[in-house]
XYZ file of C-alpha atoms in Angstrom:
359
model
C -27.921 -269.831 32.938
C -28.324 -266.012 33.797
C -30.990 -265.597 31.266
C -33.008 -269.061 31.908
C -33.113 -267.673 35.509
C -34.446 -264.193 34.695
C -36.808 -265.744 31.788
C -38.658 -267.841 34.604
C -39.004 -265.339 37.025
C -40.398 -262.802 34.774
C -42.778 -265.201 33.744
C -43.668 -266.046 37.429
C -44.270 -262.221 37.912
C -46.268 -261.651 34.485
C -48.567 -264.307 35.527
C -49.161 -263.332 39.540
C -50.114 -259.830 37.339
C -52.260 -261.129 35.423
C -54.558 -263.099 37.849
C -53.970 -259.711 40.361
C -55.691 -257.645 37.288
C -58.427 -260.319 36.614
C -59.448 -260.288 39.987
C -58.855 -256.239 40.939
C -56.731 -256.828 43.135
C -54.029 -254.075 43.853
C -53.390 -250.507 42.048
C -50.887 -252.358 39.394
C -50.880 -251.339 35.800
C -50.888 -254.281 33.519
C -50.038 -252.753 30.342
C -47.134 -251.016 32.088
C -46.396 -254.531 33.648
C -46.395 -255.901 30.748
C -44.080 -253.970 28.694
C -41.837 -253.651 31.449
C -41.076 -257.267 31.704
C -40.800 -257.484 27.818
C -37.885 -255.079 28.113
C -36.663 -257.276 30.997
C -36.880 -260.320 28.372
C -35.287 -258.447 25.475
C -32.311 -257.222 27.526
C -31.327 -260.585 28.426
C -31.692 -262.121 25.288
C -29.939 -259.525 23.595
C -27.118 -259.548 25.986
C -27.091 -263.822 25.405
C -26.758 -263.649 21.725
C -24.178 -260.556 21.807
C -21.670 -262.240 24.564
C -22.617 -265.984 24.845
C -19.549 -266.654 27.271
C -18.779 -263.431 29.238
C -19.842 -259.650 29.078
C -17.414 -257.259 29.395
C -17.165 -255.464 32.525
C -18.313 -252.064 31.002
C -21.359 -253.323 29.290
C -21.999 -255.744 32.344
C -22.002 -252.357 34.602
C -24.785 -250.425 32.451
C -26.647 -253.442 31.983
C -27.082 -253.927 35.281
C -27.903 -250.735 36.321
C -30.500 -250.618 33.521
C -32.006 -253.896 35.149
C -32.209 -252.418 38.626
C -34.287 -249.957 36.958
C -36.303 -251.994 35.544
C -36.763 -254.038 38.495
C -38.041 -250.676 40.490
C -40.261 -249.620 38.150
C -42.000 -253.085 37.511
C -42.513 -253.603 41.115
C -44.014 -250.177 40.720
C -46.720 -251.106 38.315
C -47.472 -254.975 39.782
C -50.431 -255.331 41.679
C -49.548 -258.558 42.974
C -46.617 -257.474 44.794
C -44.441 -260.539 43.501
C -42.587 -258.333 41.137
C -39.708 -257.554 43.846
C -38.719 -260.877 43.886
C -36.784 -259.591 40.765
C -34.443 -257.975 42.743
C -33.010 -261.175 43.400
C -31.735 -261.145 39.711
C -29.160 -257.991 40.654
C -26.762 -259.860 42.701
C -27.185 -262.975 40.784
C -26.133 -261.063 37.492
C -23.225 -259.099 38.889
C -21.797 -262.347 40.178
C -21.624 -263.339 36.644
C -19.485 -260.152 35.809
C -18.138 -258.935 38.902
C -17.746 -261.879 41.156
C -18.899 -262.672 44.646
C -17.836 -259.805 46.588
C -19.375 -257.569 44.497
C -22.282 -260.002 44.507
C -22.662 -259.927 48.312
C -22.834 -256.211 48.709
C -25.347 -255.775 46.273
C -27.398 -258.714 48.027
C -26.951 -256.875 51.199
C -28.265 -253.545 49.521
C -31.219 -255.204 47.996
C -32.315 -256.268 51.309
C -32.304 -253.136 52.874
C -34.018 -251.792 50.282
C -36.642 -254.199 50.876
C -36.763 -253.299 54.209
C -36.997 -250.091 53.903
C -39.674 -249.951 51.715
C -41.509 -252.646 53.546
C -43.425 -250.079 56.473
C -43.934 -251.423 59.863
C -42.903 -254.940 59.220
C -41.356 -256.168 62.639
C -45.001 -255.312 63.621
C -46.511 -257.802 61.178
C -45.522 -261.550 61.270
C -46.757 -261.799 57.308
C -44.143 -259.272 56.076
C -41.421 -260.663 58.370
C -41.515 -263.985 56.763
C -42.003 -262.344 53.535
C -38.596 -260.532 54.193
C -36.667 -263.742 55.188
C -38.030 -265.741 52.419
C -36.803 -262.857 50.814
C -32.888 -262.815 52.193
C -33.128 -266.810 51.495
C -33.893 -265.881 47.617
C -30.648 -263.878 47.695
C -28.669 -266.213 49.579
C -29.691 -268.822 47.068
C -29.421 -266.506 44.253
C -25.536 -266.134 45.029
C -25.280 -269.910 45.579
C -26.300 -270.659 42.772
C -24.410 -268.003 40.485
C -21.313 -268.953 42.326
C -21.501 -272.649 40.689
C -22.980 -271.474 37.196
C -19.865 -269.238 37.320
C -17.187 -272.252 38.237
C -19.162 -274.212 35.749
C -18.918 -271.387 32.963
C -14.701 -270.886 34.599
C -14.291 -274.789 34.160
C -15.331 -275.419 30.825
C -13.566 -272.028 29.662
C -10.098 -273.665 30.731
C -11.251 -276.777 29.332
C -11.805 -275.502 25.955
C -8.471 -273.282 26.191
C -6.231 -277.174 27.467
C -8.079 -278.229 24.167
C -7.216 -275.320 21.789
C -3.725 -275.510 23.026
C -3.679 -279.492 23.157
C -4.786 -279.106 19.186
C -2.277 -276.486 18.818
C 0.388 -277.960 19.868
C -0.287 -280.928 17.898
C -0.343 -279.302 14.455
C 3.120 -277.982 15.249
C 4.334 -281.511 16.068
C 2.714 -282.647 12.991
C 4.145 -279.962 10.894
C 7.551 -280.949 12.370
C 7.271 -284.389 11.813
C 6.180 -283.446 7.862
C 8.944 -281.232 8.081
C 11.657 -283.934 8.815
C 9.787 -286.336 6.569
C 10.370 -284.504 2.983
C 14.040 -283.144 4.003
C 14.649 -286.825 4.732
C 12.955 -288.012 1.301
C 13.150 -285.491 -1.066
C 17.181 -284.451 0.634
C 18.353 -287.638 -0.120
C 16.866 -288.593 -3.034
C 18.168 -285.375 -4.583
C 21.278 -285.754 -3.261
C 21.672 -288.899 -5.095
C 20.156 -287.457 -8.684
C 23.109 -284.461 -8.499
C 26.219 -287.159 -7.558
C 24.649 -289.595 -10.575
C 23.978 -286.759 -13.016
C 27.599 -285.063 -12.052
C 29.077 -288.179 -12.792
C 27.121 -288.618 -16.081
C 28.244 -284.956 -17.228
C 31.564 -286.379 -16.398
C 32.110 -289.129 -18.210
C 29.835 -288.044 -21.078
C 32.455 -288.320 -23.353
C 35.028 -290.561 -21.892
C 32.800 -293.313 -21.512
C 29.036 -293.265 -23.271
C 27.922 -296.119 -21.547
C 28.818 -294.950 -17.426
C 27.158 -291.641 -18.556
C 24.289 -292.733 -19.524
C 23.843 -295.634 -16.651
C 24.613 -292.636 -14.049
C 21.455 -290.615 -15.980
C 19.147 -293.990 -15.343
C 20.032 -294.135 -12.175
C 19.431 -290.354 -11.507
C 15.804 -291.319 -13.078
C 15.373 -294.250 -10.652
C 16.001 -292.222 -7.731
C 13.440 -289.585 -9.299
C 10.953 -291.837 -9.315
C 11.722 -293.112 -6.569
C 11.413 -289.795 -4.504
C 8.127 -289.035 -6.581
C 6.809 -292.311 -4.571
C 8.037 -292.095 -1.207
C 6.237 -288.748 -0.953
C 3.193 -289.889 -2.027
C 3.957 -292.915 0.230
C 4.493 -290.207 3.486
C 0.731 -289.292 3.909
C -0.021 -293.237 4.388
C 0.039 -295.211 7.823
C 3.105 -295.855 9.544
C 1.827 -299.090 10.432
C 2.612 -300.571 7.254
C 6.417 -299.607 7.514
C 8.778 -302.277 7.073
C 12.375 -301.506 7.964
C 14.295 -304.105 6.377
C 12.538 -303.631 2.732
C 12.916 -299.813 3.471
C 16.953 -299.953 3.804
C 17.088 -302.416 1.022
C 15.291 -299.852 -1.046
C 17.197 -297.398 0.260
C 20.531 -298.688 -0.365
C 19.666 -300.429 -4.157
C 21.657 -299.317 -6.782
C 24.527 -297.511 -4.853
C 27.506 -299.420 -5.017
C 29.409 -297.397 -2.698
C 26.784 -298.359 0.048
C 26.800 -301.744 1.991
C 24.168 -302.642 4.524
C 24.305 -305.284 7.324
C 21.451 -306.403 8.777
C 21.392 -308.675 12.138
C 18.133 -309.544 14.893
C 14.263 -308.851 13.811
C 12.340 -305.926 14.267
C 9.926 -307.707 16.558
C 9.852 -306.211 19.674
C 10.583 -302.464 18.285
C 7.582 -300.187 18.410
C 7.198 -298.495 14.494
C 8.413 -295.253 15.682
C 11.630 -296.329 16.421
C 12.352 -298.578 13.073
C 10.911 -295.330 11.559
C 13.409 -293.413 12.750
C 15.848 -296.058 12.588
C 15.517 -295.430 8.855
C 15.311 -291.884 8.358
C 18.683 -291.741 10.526
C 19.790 -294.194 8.312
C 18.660 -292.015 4.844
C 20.066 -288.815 6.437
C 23.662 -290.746 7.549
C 24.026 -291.612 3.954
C 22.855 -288.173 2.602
C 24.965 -286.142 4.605
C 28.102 -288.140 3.947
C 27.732 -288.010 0.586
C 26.481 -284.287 0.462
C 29.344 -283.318 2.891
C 32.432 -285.251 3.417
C 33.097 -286.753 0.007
C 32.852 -289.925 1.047
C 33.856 -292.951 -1.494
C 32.847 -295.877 1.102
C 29.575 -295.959 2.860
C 28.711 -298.269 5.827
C 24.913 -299.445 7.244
C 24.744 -301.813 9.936
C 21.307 -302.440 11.614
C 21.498 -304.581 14.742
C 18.068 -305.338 16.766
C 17.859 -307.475 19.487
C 15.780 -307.751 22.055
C 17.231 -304.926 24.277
C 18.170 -302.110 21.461
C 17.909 -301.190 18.171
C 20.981 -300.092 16.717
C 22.084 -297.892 13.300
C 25.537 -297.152 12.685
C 26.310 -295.040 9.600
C 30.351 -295.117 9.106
C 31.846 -293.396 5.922
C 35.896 -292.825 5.065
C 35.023 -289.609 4.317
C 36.821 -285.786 5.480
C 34.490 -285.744 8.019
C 32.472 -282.476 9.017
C 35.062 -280.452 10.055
C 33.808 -277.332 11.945
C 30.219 -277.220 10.221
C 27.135 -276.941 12.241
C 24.538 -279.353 12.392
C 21.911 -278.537 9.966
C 18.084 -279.517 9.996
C 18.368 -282.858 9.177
C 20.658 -283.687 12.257
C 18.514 -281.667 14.001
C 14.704 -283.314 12.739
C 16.864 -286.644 13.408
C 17.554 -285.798 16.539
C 13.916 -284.964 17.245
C 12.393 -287.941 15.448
C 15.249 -290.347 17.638
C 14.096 -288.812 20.978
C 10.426 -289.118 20.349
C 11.440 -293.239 20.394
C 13.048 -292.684 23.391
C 16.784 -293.036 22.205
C 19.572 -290.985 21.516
C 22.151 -289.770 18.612
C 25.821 -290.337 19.105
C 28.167 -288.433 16.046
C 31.926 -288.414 15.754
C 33.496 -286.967 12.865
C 37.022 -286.955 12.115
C 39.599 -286.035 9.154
C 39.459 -289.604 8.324
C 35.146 -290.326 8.290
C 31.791 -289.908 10.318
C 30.300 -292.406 12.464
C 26.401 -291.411 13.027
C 25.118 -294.305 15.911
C 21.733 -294.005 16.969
C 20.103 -295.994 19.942
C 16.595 -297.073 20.695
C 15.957 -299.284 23.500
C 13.037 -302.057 22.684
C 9.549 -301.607 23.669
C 8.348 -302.393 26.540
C 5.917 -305.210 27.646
C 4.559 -306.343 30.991
């Protein structure tokens, strides 16, 4: 706004010169006009391009006092005597910079430089008004800098809330595909070690348990291979019940109960509902050697409920690692929570999601 402001007023100037030269009027020097304005012009524009938001206060400083200059001398050289209307500009560009106080004071200086220079002029009623209309150019000058500047303020914090909004998103998202391929790739590898550990050991005992425990360990490869390539897609398409059943084919130490319908339950939570449900059963067989694996899904219209049980050694005095942890995260997203007891005889993993809402 700063230079839009000065651009008009030089132009206002440059052309009361030019009719004050056509017609004699005055002692002005057009040339001098002229190329003193030009600077004016090129100082502005310069200063636009270079810092297009906010000059910094040292540059501001010599800028400004290069401008005041400029002002003098090009009031100097006009014959029209318009050209100290410029000095308007000085208050209106240190608000920009320097705020209002700073602003005000050099208003107040401006105007007693005008009326010091202006001789006699409580004796003339022409240069009286000219001096008020004066003061009411500074007055508005500062006005209207003061709302450019809240304008310019506003839309700076607006674009920051954005940036940070944005910011703060990507790390959510990078979470989220965090959790996602521990929770695929974890458990799917999980299960290709146990089936090709049980294939090295009953290579030779029994052939065919070997080499059913090496298809399986394929299966599950593939199977990872396309739930990654699955993980970019919509959630919308998720369907919890063919999910577990997925989840839970071919291991025959794994039951799952299903009871209710996942109507009512936002995808978020049957989401997570599942990924609790893929970490439960990776954990318990990656940790307490369990031989006996329980999933029970129960939704109803109140809560959705997973329960994970195994007959395992439990945890013992392990820490949580980051799959408990991105389950925990994922769970209270949905609004639920993660109960775990673990004892020398099994794990119980519940987790809780009330139903969505409607009214």
């Amino acid at each position: 706004m700063h230079t839009w402001v000065s651009l008009v007023l030089c132009a206002a100037v440059l052309v009361a010169g030019v009719y004050a030269a056509v017609l004699g009027l005055g002692t002005g020097t057009l040339p001098l006009l002229v190329g003193g304005l030009a600077v004016l012009v090129t100082v502005d524009v310069v200063e636009a391009r270079r810092y297009p938001v906010r000059t910094p206060k040292p540059v501001a400083a010599a800028l400004l006092a290069v401008r005041a200059a400029l002002y003098v001398g090009v009031s100097f050289v006009d014959g029209s005597g318009l050209a100290r209307v410029l000095l308007v500009l000085v208050p209106f560009a240190a608000y920009f910079a320097f705020g209002r106080t700073v602003a005000v004071w050099l208003a107040a200086v401006c105007l007693a430089v005008a009326v010091v220079s202006t001789p006699e002029w409580y004796a003339h009623a022409e240069r009286v008004s000219d001096l008020v209309m004066f003061a009411v150019g500074l007055v508005l000058a500062v006005a209207t800098a003061a709302v450019a500047v809240r304008e310019r303020d506003g839309r700076i914090r607006l674009q920051e809330s954005h940036r940070t909004v944005a910011e703060l998103s990507a790390e959510a998202e990078r979470a989220r595909v965090a959790r996602d391929l521990h929770d695929d790739l974890g458990h799917h590898l999980t299960a290709i070690v146990v089936q090709l550990e049980k294939a090295a050991a009953f290579h030779d005992r029994e052939p065919g348990t070997a080499k059913a425990a090496v298809l399986d360990a394929e299966r599950s490869a593939r199977r990872a291979l396309t739930e990654v390539r699955e993980s970019v897609r919509s959630l919308r398409s998720f369907h919890l019940l063919a999910a577990l059943d997925d989840l839970v084919a071919g291991q025959d130490d794994v039951t799952l109960t299903v009871s209710g319908s996942p109507e009512g339950h936002g995808t978020g939570a049957l989401h997570a509902l599942y990924r609790a449900a893929q970490e439960g059963i990776t954990n318990s067989r990656r940790h307490s050697g369990a031989t006996s694996i329980a999933v029970a899904v129960d939704l109803d219209a109140e809560q959705a409920r997973l329960t994970v049980a195994d007959d395992g050694r439990g945890m013992g005095t392990a820490e949580e690692g980051f799959g408990l942890l991105g389950m925990r995260e994922r769970v209270a997203l949905a609004g639920g929570r993660v109960d775990l007891a673990s004892t020398s005889s099994g794990t119980r993993l519940t987790v809780t999601i009330p139903a969505a809402r409607t009214w």
